[in-house]
PDB file of C-alpha atoms in Angstrom:
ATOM      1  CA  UNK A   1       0.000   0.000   0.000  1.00 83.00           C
ATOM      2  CA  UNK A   2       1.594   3.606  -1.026  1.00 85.00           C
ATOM      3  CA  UNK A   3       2.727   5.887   1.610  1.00 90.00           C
ATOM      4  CA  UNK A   4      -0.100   8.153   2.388  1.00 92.00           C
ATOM      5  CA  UNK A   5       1.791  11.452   2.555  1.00 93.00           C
ATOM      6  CA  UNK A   6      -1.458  13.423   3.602  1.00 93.00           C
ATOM      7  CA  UNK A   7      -1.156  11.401   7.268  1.00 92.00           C
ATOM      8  CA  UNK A   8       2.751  10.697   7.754  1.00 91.00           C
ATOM      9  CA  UNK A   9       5.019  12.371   9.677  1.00 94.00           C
ATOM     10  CA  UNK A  10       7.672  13.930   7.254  1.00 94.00           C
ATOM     11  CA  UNK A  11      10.692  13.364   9.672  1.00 95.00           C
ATOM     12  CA  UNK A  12       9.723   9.529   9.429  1.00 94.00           C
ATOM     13  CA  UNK A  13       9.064   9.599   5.723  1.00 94.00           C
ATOM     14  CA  UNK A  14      13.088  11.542   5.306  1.00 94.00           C
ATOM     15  CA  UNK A  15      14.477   8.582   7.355  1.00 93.00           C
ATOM     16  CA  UNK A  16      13.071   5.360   6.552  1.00 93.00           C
ATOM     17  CA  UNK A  17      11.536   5.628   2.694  1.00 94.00           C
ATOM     18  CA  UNK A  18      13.187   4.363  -0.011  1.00 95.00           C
ATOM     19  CA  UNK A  19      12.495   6.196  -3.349  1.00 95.00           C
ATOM     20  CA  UNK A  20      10.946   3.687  -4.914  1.00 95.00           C
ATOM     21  CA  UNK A  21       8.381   3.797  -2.548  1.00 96.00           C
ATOM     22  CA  UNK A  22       8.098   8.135  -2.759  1.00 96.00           C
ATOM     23  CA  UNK A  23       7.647   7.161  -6.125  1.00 95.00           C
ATOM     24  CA  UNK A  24       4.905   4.683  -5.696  1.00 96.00           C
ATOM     25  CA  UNK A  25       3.023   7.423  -3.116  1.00 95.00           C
ATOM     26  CA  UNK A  26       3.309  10.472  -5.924  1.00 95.00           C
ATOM     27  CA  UNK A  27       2.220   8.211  -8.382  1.00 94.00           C
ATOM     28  CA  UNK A  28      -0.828   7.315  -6.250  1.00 94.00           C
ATOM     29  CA  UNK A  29      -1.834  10.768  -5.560  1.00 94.00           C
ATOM     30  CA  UNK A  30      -5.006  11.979  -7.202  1.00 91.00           C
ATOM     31  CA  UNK A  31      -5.312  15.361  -6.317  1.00 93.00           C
ATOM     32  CA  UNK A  32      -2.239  17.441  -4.858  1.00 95.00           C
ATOM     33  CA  UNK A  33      -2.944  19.399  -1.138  1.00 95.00           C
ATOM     34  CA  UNK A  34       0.270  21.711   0.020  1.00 95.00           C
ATOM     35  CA  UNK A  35       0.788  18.850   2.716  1.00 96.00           C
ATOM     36  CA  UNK A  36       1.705  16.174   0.690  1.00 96.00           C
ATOM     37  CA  UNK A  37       3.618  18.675  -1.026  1.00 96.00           C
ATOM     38  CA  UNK A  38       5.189  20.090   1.860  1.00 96.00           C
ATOM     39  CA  UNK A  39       6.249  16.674   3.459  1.00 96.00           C
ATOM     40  CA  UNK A  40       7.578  15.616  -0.472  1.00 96.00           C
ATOM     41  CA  UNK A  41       9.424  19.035  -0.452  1.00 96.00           C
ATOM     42  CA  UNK A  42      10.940  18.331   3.346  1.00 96.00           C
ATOM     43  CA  UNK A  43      11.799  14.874   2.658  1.00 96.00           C
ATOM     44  CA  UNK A  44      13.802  15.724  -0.853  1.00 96.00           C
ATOM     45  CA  UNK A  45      15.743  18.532   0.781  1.00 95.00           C
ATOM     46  CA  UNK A  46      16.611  16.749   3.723  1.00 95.00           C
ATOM     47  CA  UNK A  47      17.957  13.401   0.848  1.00 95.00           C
ATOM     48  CA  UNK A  48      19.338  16.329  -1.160  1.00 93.00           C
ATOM     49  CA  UNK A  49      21.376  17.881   2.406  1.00 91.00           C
ATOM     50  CA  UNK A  50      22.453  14.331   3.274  1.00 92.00           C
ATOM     51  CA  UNK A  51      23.967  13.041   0.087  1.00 90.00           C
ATOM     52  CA  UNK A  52      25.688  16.160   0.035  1.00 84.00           C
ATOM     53  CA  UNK A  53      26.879  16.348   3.420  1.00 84.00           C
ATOM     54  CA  UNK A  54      28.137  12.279   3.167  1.00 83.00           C
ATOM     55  CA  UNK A  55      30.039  13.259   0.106  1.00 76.00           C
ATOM     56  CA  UNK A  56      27.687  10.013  -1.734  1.00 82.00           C
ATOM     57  CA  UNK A  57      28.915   8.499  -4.712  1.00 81.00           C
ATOM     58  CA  UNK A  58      27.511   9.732  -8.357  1.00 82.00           C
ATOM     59  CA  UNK A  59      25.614   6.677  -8.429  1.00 86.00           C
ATOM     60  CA  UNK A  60      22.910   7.766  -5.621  1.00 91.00           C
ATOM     61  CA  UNK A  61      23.257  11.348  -6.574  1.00 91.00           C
ATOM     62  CA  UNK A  62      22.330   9.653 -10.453  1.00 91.00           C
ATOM     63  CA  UNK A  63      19.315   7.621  -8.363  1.00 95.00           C
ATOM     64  CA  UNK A  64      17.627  10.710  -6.849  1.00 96.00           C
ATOM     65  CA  UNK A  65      18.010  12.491 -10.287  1.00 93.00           C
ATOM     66  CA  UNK A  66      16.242  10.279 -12.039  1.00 94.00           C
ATOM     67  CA  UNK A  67      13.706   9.733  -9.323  1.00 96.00           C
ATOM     68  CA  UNK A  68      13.168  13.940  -9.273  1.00 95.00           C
ATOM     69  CA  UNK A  69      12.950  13.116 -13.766  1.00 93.00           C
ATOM     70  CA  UNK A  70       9.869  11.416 -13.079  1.00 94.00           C
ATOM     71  CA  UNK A  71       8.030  13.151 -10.453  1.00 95.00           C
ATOM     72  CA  UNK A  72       8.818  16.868 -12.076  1.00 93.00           C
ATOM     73  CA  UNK A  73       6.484  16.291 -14.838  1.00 90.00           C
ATOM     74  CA  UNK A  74       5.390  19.217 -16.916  1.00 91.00           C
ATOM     75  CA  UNK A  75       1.721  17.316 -16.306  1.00 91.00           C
ATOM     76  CA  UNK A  76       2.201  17.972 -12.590  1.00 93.00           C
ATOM     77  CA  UNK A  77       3.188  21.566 -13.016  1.00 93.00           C
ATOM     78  CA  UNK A  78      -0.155  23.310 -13.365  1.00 93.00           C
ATOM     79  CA  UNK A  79      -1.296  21.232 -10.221  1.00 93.00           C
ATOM     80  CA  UNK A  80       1.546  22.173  -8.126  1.00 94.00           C
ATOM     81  CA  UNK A  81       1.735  25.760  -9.287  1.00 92.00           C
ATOM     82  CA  UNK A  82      -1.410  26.123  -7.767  1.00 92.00           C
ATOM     83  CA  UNK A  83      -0.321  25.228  -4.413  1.00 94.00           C
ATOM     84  CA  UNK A  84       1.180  27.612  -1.752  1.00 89.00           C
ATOM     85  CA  UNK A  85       4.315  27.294  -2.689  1.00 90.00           C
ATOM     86  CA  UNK A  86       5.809  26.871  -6.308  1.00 91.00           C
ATOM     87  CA  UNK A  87       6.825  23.353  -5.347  1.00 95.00           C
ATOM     88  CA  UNK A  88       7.276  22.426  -9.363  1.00 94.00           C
ATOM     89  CA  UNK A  89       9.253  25.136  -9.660  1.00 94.00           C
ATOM     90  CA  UNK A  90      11.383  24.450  -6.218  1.00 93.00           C
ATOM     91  CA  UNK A  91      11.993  20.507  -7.229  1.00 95.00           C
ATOM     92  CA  UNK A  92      13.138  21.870 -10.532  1.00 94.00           C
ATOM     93  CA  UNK A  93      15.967  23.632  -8.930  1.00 93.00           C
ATOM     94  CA  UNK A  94      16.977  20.795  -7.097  1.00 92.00           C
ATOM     95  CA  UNK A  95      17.351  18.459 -10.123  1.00 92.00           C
ATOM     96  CA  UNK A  96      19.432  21.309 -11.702  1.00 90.00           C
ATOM     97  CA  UNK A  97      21.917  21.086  -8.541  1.00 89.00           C
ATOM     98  CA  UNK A  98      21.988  17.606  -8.997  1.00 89.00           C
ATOM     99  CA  UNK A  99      22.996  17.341 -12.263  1.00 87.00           C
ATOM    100  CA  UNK A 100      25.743  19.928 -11.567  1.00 83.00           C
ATOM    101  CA  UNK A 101      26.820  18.290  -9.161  1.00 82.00           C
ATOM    102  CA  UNK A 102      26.638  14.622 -11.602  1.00 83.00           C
ATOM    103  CA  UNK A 103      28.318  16.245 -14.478  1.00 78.00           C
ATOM    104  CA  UNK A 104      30.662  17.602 -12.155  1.00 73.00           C
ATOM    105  CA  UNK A 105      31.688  14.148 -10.522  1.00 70.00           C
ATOM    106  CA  UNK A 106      31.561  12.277 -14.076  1.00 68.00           C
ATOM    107  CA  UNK A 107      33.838  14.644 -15.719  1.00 64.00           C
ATOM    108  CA  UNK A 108      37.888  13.554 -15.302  1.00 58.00           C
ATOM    109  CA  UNK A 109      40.091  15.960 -13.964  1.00 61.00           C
ATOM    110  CA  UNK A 110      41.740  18.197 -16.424  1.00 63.00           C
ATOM    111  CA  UNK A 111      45.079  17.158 -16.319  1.00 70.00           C
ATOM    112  CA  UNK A 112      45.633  20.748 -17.797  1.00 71.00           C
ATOM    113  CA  UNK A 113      44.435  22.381 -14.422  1.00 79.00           C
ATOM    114  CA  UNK A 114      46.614  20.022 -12.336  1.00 82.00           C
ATOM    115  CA  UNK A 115      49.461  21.507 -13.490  1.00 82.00           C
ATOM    116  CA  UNK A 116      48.480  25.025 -13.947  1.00 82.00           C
ATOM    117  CA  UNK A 117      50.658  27.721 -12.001  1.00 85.00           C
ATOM    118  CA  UNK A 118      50.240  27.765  -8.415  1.00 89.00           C
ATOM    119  CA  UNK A 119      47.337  24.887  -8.253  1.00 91.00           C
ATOM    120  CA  UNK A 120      50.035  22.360  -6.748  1.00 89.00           C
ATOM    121  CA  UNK A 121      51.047  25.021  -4.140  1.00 90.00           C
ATOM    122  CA  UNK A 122      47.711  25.536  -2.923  1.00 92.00           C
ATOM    123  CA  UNK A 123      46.711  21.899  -2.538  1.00 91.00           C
ATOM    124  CA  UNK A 124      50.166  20.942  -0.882  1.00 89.00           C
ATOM    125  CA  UNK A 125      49.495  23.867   1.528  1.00 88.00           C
ATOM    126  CA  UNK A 126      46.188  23.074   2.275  1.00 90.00           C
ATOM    127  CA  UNK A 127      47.076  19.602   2.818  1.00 90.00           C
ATOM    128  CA  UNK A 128      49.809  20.789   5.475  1.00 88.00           C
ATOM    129  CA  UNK A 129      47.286  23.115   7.242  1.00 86.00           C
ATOM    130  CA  UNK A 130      44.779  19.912   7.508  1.00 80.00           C
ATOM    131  CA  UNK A 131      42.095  22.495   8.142  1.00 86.00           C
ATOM    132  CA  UNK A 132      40.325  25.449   6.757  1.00 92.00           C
ATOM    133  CA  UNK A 133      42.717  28.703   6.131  1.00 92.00           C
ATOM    134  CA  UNK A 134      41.690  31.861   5.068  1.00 92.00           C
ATOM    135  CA  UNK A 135      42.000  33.404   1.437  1.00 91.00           C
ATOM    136  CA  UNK A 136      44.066  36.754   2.725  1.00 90.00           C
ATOM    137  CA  UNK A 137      46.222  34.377   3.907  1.00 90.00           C
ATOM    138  CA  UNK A 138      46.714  32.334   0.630  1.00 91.00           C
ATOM    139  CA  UNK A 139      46.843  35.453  -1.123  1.00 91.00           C
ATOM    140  CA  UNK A 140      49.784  36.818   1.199  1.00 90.00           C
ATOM    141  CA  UNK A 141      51.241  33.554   0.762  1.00 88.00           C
ATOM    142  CA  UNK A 142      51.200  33.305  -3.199  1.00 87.00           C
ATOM    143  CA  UNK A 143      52.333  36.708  -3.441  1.00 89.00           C
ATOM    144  CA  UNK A 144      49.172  36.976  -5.799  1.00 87.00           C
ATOM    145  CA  UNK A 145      46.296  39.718  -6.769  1.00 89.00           C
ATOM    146  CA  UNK A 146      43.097  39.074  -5.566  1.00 89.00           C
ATOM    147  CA  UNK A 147      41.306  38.385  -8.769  1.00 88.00           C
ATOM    148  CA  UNK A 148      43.833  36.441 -10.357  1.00 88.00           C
ATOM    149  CA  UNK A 149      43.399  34.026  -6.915  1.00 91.00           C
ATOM    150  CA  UNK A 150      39.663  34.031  -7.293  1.00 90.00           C
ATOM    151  CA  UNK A 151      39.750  32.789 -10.612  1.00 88.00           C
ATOM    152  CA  UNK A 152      42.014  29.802  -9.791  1.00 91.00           C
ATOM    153  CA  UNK A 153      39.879  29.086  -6.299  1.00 91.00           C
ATOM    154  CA  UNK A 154      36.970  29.142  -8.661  1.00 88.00           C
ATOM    155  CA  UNK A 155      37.992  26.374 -11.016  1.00 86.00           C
ATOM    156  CA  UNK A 156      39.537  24.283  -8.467  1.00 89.00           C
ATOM    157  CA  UNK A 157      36.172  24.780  -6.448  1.00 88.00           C
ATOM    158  CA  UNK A 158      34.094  23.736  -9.926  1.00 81.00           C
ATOM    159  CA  UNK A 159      35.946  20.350  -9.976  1.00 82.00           C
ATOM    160  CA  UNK A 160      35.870  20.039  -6.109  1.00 83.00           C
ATOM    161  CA  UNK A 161      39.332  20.224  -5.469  1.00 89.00           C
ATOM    162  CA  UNK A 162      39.039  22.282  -2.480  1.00 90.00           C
ATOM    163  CA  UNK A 163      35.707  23.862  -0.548  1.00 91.00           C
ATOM    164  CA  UNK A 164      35.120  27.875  -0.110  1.00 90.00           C
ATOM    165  CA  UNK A 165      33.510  28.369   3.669  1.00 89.00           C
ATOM    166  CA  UNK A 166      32.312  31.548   4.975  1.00 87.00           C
ATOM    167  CA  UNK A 167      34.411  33.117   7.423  1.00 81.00           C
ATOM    168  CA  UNK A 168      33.723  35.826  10.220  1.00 79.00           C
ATOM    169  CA  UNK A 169      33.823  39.241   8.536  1.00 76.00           C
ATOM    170  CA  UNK A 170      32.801  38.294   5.323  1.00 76.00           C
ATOM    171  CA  UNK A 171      35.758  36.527   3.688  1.00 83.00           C
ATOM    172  CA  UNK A 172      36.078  33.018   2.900  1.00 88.00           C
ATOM    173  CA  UNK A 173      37.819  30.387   4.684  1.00 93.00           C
ATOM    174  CA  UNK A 174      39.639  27.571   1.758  1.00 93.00           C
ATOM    175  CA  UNK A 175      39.937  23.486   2.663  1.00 92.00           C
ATOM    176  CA  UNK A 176      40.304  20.709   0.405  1.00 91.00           C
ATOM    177  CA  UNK A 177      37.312  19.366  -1.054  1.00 87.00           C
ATOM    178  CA  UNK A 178      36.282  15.934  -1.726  1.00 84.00           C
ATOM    179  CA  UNK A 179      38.426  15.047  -5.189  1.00 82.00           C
ATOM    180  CA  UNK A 180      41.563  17.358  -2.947  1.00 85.00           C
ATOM    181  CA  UNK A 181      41.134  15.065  -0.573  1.00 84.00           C
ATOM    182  CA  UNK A 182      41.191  12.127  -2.374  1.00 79.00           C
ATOM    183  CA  UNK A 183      44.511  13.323  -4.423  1.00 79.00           C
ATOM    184  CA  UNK A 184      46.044  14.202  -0.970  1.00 73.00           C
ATOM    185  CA  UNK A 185      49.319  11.932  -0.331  1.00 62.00           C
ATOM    186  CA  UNK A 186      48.270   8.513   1.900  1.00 43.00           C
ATOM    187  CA  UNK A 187      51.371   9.655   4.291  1.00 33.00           C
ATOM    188  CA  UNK A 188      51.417   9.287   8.116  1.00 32.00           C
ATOM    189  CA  UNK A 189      49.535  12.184   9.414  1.00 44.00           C
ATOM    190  CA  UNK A 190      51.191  15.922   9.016  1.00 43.00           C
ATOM    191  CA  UNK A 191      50.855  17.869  12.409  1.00 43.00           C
ATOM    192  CA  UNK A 192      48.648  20.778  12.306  1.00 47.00           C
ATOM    193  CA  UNK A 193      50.059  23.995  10.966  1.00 43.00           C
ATOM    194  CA  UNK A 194      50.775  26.820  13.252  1.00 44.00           C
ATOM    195  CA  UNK A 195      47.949  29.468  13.492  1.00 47.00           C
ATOM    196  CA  UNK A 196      48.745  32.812  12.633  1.00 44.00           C
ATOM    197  CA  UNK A 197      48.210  33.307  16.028  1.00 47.00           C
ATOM    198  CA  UNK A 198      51.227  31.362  17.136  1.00 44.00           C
ATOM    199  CA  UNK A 199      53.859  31.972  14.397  1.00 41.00           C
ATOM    200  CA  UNK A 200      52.919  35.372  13.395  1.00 46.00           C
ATOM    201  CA  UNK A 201      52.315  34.313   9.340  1.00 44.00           C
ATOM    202  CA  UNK A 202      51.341  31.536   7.746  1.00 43.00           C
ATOM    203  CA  UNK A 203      53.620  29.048   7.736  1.00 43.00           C
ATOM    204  CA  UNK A 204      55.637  27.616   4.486  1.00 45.00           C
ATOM    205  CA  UNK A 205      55.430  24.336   3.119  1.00 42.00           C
ATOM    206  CA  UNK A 206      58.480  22.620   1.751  1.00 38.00           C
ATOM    207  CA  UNK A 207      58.040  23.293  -2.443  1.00 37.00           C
ATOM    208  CA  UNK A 208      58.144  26.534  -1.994  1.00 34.00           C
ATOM    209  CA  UNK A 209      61.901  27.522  -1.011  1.00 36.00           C
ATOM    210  CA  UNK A 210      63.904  26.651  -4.166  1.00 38.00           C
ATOM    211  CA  UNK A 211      67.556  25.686  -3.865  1.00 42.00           C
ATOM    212  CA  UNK A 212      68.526  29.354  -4.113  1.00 44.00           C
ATOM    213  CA  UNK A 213      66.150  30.499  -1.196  1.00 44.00           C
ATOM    214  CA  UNK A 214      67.340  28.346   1.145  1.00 44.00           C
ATOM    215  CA  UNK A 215      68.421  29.855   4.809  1.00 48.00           C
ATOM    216  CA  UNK A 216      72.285  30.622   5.112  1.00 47.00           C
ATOM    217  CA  UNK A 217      73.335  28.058   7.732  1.00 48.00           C
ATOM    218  CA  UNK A 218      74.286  29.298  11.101  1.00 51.00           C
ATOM    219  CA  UNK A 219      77.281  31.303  11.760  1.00 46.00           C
TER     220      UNK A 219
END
């Protein structure tokens, strides 16, 4: 028997439906109220938060697309546009942030951007800080303009590389991301950089004193 999404609790239905079976419950609906709606709508942005959040594999992110394929059906529009809320319109957006997201995890990573000025330098660094730093710092660090920075953050962010996080007054805080994470070397764990508290600047990693800029040893 389909769920009856007029009577159940939406926390329930988020935690212990399958999608086969939301399926079965929208395709049993005859006429749409703004609860079943609103419990669909809770349920699909609490699956959407979650697979995000878990860093899922394409193949459930691929699932839930396809699932969202059938139920956004331009026959379902003019019903659900007549709701409270433009739920059509809502679960629209969603599929569009999945499939981002898809094409974003099927594409391979350009080997072009891997070795692009400065990308290795960032990732190393980021790897050393094992935690979120902020993007003055990097910028101090790279000895780089802001725009030129942004435009590299950007495209490593597109292919998930590394993660932009708000910080407190309005600047962003940089970590690796799921794929930086993944191309991070399996070494014994590095100890946390020093804070800028603590040091005073960011700290340096390793690649980026050449031979020449090595320290005069001690007198």
């Amino acid at each position: 028997m389909p769920l009856d999404l007029e009577e159940c609790a939406p926390e329930d239905v988020a935690v212990y439906s399958t999608l086969p079976e939301l399926l079965e419950a929208v395709e049993a609906i005859s006429g749409w109220s703004d609860r079943k709606a609103a419990v669909l709508d809770y349920v699909y942005c609490e699956r959407l938060l979650k697979l995000i959040r878990t860093n899922a594999p394409r193949e459930q992110l691929e699932e839930f697309n396809e699932h969202l394929v059938q139920v956004v059906h331009p026959l379902r529009q003019e019903e659900l546009d007549g709701l409270g809320q433009r739920y059509y319109q809502r679960w629209s957006l969603l599929r569009e942030l999945l499939e981002r997201r898809i094409e974003s995890r099927r594409g391979e990573m350009p080997q072009q951007l891997l070795v692009r000025e400065h990308v290795s330098s960032i990732l190393e660094y980021l790897t050393r800080a094992r935690g979120p730093v902020s993007q003055q710092d990097l910028q101090r660090e790279l000895d780089l303009k802001k725009a030129n920075l942004s435009r590299i953050l950007s495209r490593l962010e597109a292919h998930e590389l590394i993660d932009k996080l708000p910080g407190k007054g309005g600047g962003n805080l940089i970590t690796l991301g799921p794929r930086g994470r993944e191309l991070a070397p399996a070494t014994a764990p590095l100890p946390p950089a020093p804070t800028v508290e603590q040091s005073g600047k960011m700290p340096r990693p390793s690649s980026y004193m050449a031979d020449d800029d090595s320290p005069p040893p001690p007198m």
